[in-house]
Amino acid sequence: MISLTEKLNHSIEYHGKFYPVNLAFDNVLRFYEMIDDELLDNEYKFLAAFKMFFGDDAPQDTKFIVTGTDVLIRYIGQQSYGASGNNKDIGGNELESIKYYSYTKDSEAIFASFMQCYHINLVRELYKPVQQRLHWDEFKALFNGLSEDTYIMRIIDIRRRTTDGLEGESLAALQEAKDYFALETQFNAQTQEKRADDLFSGMYNIAKHQREGK
C-alpha cells in the first residue's frame, strides 16, 4: 500500500539479493484476468503468475517460486482499511465488505472515471516504459479516492442500493438500472482476490510439502 515515507515497492529480497518485480497496474490487472480464465489449470496459473511478475531473471528454484509468489499475491491484495478482519466501526455497527465492482468487467467505467477525476488516461499509460507506469499501489489509492460523481462510483452506488421502500416509477427505474449494471458475483473484485488467494495458498502448500519431503 502507499506510504508517504517509503518508496514504492519494486523488488523482493531473497538470500540477500533484490529481484525486480513488475507491479505496474496493468500487469496486476492482467494477472486477475488470467485467474478468471477457467480454461487454464491451477498449476499453469501459478507458474504463469511467477513469470508475469518476476520475468526470466529471478531464481528458478522451487523455494523462491513458491515463497516469492505467495508473498506477492498477499501484497497486491492487501488493503489500507478493513485489513484487520474487524468488520465493525467504532460504534459496533457492521461494515459492508462486499466490493461492487470488477477490475475487468468495469474496465471502461474505471477508465472514464480516472479521466474525469484525475485526467489520467490509463490506456496511454500502457505506452510508457513499465517502470514509469502507475504502480499498483498508486492505482489502488487513486481508485479508492475517486469522487462520487464518477462513472464507476455511480455504478457502484446503483449496485449497492436497496429497493426497500420504493414503489411505482422509482422502483422500476432503480430495478432497470440494477439489471443493466448487474455484476455476477464471480466477477467482483472481492471474489477475484479471494480466488487468487485460495489458488496460491493451495499451490503453496502443495509445493511446500513436496519440498519438505525431499
Short mmCIF file of C-alpha atoms in Angstrom, two decimals, residues 21-198:
data_model
loop_
_atom_site.label_atom_id
_atom_site.label_comp_id
_atom_site.label_asym_id
_atom_site.label_seq_id
_atom_site.Cartn_x
_atom_site.Cartn_y
_atom_site.Cartn_z
CA VAL A 21 9.04 -7.27 -9.65
CA ASN A 22 6.65 -5.89 -12.26
CA LEU A 23 3.97 -4.21 -10.14
CA ALA A 24 2.67 -1.90 -12.86
CA PHE A 25 -1.13 -1.62 -12.54
CA ASP A 26 -1.77 -3.23 -15.93
CA ASN A 27 0.32 -6.28 -15.07
CA VAL A 28 -1.65 -6.87 -11.87
CA LEU A 29 -4.94 -6.44 -13.73
CA ARG A 30 -3.69 -8.88 -16.39
CA PHE A 31 -2.98 -11.32 -13.57
CA TYR A 32 -6.59 -11.06 -12.32
CA GLU A 33 -7.84 -11.67 -15.86
CA MET A 34 -5.75 -14.85 -16.01
CA ILE A 35 -7.12 -16.03 -12.66
CA ASP A 36 -10.66 -15.72 -14.07
CA ASP A 37 -9.83 -17.92 -17.08
CA GLU A 38 -11.46 -21.26 -16.34
CA LEU A 39 -9.69 -22.92 -19.29
CA LEU A 40 -6.33 -22.71 -17.51
CA ASP A 41 -5.40 -25.19 -14.79
CA ASN A 42 -4.09 -24.10 -11.40
CA GLU A 43 -0.51 -25.23 -11.95
CA TYR A 44 -0.28 -23.20 -15.16
CA LYS A 45 -1.72 -20.12 -13.42
CA PHE A 46 0.77 -20.45 -10.57
CA LEU A 47 3.81 -20.65 -12.86
CA ALA A 48 2.44 -18.04 -15.27
CA ALA A 49 1.92 -15.60 -12.38
CA PHE A 50 5.53 -16.08 -11.30
CA LYS A 51 6.74 -15.30 -14.82
CA MET A 52 4.39 -12.31 -15.17
CA PHE A 53 5.73 -10.66 -12.03
CA PHE A 54 9.37 -11.78 -11.96
CA GLY A 55 10.26 -12.37 -15.61
CA ASP A 56 13.15 -14.65 -16.55
CA ASP A 57 15.90 -13.20 -14.36
CA ALA A 58 14.69 -14.42 -10.96
CA PRO A 59 15.94 -17.68 -9.39
CA GLN A 60 14.07 -20.68 -10.75
CA ASP A 61 14.39 -22.86 -7.66
CA THR A 62 11.19 -24.12 -6.09
CA LYS A 63 11.64 -22.30 -2.80
CA PHE A 64 11.87 -18.88 -4.41
CA ILE A 65 9.00 -19.56 -6.82
CA VAL A 66 6.71 -20.72 -4.00
CA THR A 67 7.70 -18.15 -1.39
CA GLY A 68 8.06 -15.20 -3.78
CA THR A 69 4.73 -15.79 -5.48
CA ASP A 70 2.88 -16.30 -2.20
CA VAL A 71 4.30 -13.08 -0.71
CA LEU A 72 3.46 -11.16 -3.86
CA ILE A 73 -0.17 -12.30 -4.08
CA ARG A 74 -0.72 -11.31 -0.47
CA TYR A 75 0.93 -7.96 -1.14
CA ILE A 76 -1.23 -6.94 -4.09
CA GLY A 77 -4.39 -7.94 -2.23
CA GLN A 78 -3.74 -6.01 0.97
CA GLN A 79 -5.99 -3.09 1.86
CA SER A 80 -5.36 0.10 3.82
CA TYR A 81 -8.67 -0.18 5.68
CA GLY A 82 -10.56 -3.19 6.97
CA ALA A 83 -7.45 -5.33 6.70
CA SER A 84 -7.54 -6.44 10.31
CA GLY A 85 -10.59 -8.62 9.87
CA ASN A 86 -12.64 -6.40 12.14
CA ASN A 87 -15.75 -5.58 10.13
CA LYS A 88 -17.29 -3.20 12.64
CA ASP A 89 -16.95 0.55 13.03
CA ILE A 90 -16.16 2.29 16.35
CA GLY A 91 -19.86 2.25 17.19
CA GLY A 92 -20.03 -1.53 16.82
CA ASN A 93 -22.00 -1.40 13.56
CA GLU A 94 -21.32 -3.97 10.89
CA LEU A 95 -19.29 -2.61 7.96
CA GLU A 96 -20.12 -3.62 4.42
CA SER A 97 -17.28 -5.71 2.96
CA ILE A 98 -18.67 -6.55 -0.48
CA LYS A 99 -16.89 -4.91 -3.41
CA TYR A 100 -19.46 -3.94 -6.03
CA TYR A 101 -17.04 -3.67 -8.93
CA SER A 102 -14.82 -5.74 -11.19
CA TYR A 103 -11.44 -4.65 -12.49
CA THR A 104 -12.17 -6.48 -15.75
CA LYS A 105 -15.93 -6.13 -16.30
CA ASP A 106 -15.92 -2.45 -15.31
CA SER A 107 -12.78 -1.51 -17.22
CA GLU A 108 -14.48 1.15 -19.38
CA ALA A 109 -16.13 2.80 -16.39
CA ILE A 110 -12.82 2.79 -14.48
CA PHE A 111 -11.04 4.30 -17.48
CA ALA A 112 -13.65 7.05 -17.81
CA SER A 113 -13.57 7.75 -14.06
CA PHE A 114 -9.79 8.19 -13.97
CA MET A 115 -10.06 10.59 -16.90
CA GLN A 116 -12.88 12.53 -15.23
CA CYS A 117 -11.36 12.75 -11.76
CA TYR A 118 -7.60 12.84 -12.37
CA HIS A 119 -7.20 13.44 -16.14
CA ILE A 120 -5.19 10.21 -16.23
CA ASN A 121 -5.54 8.19 -19.44
CA LEU A 122 -4.96 4.62 -18.30
CA VAL A 123 -4.61 3.40 -21.89
CA ARG A 124 -1.88 5.95 -22.60
CA GLU A 125 -0.08 4.64 -19.53
CA LEU A 126 0.46 1.37 -21.39
CA TYR A 127 2.69 3.13 -23.93
CA LYS A 128 5.14 4.14 -21.21
CA PRO A 129 8.09 2.00 -20.07
CA VAL A 130 6.99 -0.41 -17.34
CA GLN A 131 8.83 1.42 -14.55
CA GLN A 132 7.07 4.69 -15.47
CA ARG A 133 3.53 3.34 -15.44
CA LEU A 134 1.20 3.71 -12.47
CA HIS A 135 2.31 1.36 -9.73
CA TRP A 136 -0.38 -0.97 -8.38
CA ASP A 137 -0.30 0.84 -5.04
CA GLU A 138 -0.84 4.17 -6.81
CA PHE A 139 -3.69 2.74 -8.87
CA LYS A 140 -5.46 1.35 -5.79
CA ALA A 141 -5.09 4.61 -3.86
CA LEU A 142 -6.44 6.64 -6.77
CA PHE A 143 -9.29 4.19 -7.33
CA ASN A 144 -10.30 4.38 -3.68
CA GLY A 145 -10.24 8.18 -3.87
CA LEU A 146 -12.50 8.56 -6.91
CA SER A 147 -15.23 11.14 -6.37
CA GLU A 148 -18.84 10.05 -6.00
CA ASP A 149 -19.88 11.62 -9.30
CA THR A 150 -17.52 9.47 -11.40
CA TYR A 151 -18.95 6.80 -13.68
CA ILE A 152 -17.71 3.78 -11.71
CA MET A 153 -18.80 5.20 -8.36
CA ARG A 154 -22.29 5.88 -9.70
CA ILE A 155 -22.44 2.29 -10.95
CA ILE A 156 -21.30 1.00 -7.56
CA ASP A 157 -23.97 3.13 -5.87
CA ILE A 158 -26.67 1.62 -8.09
CA ARG A 159 -25.49 -1.92 -7.37
CA ARG A 160 -25.43 -1.46 -3.60
CA ARG A 161 -28.72 0.46 -3.25
CA THR A 162 -31.71 -1.39 -1.90
CA THR A 163 -35.19 -1.32 -3.41
CA ASP A 164 -36.80 -1.49 0.03
CA GLY A 165 -39.48 1.16 0.46
CA LEU A 166 -39.60 2.03 -3.25
CA GLU A 167 -42.63 1.56 -5.44
CA GLY A 168 -44.02 2.66 -8.76
CA GLU A 169 -41.71 4.55 -11.12
CA SER A 170 -38.91 4.87 -8.55
CA LEU A 171 -38.81 1.12 -8.03
CA ALA A 172 -38.98 0.40 -11.75
CA ALA A 173 -36.22 2.90 -12.56
CA LEU A 174 -33.82 1.56 -9.93
CA GLN A 175 -34.52 -2.06 -10.84
CA GLU A 176 -33.92 -1.30 -14.51
CA ALA A 177 -30.59 0.34 -13.63
CA LYS A 178 -29.64 -2.60 -11.42
CA ASP A 179 -30.41 -5.06 -14.21
CA TYR A 180 -28.40 -3.02 -16.71
CA PHE A 181 -25.31 -2.77 -14.49
CA ALA A 182 -25.69 -6.20 -12.88
CA LEU A 183 -22.41 -7.84 -11.94
CA GLU A 184 -22.25 -11.57 -11.41
CA THR A 185 -20.73 -12.49 -8.06
CA GLN A 186 -17.83 -14.44 -9.57
CA PHE A 187 -16.57 -11.31 -11.31
CA ASN A 188 -16.50 -8.78 -8.46
CA ALA A 189 -13.10 -7.67 -7.15
CA GLN A 190 -13.58 -9.33 -3.78
CA THR A 191 -14.20 -12.71 -5.41
CA GLN A 192 -11.26 -12.23 -7.77
CA GLU A 193 -8.93 -11.50 -4.87
CA LYS A 194 -10.22 -14.46 -2.83
CA ARG A 195 -9.91 -16.76 -5.86
CA ALA A 196 -6.29 -15.71 -6.27
CA ASP A 197 -5.55 -16.15 -2.57
CA ASP A 198 -7.20 -19.59 -2.43
#
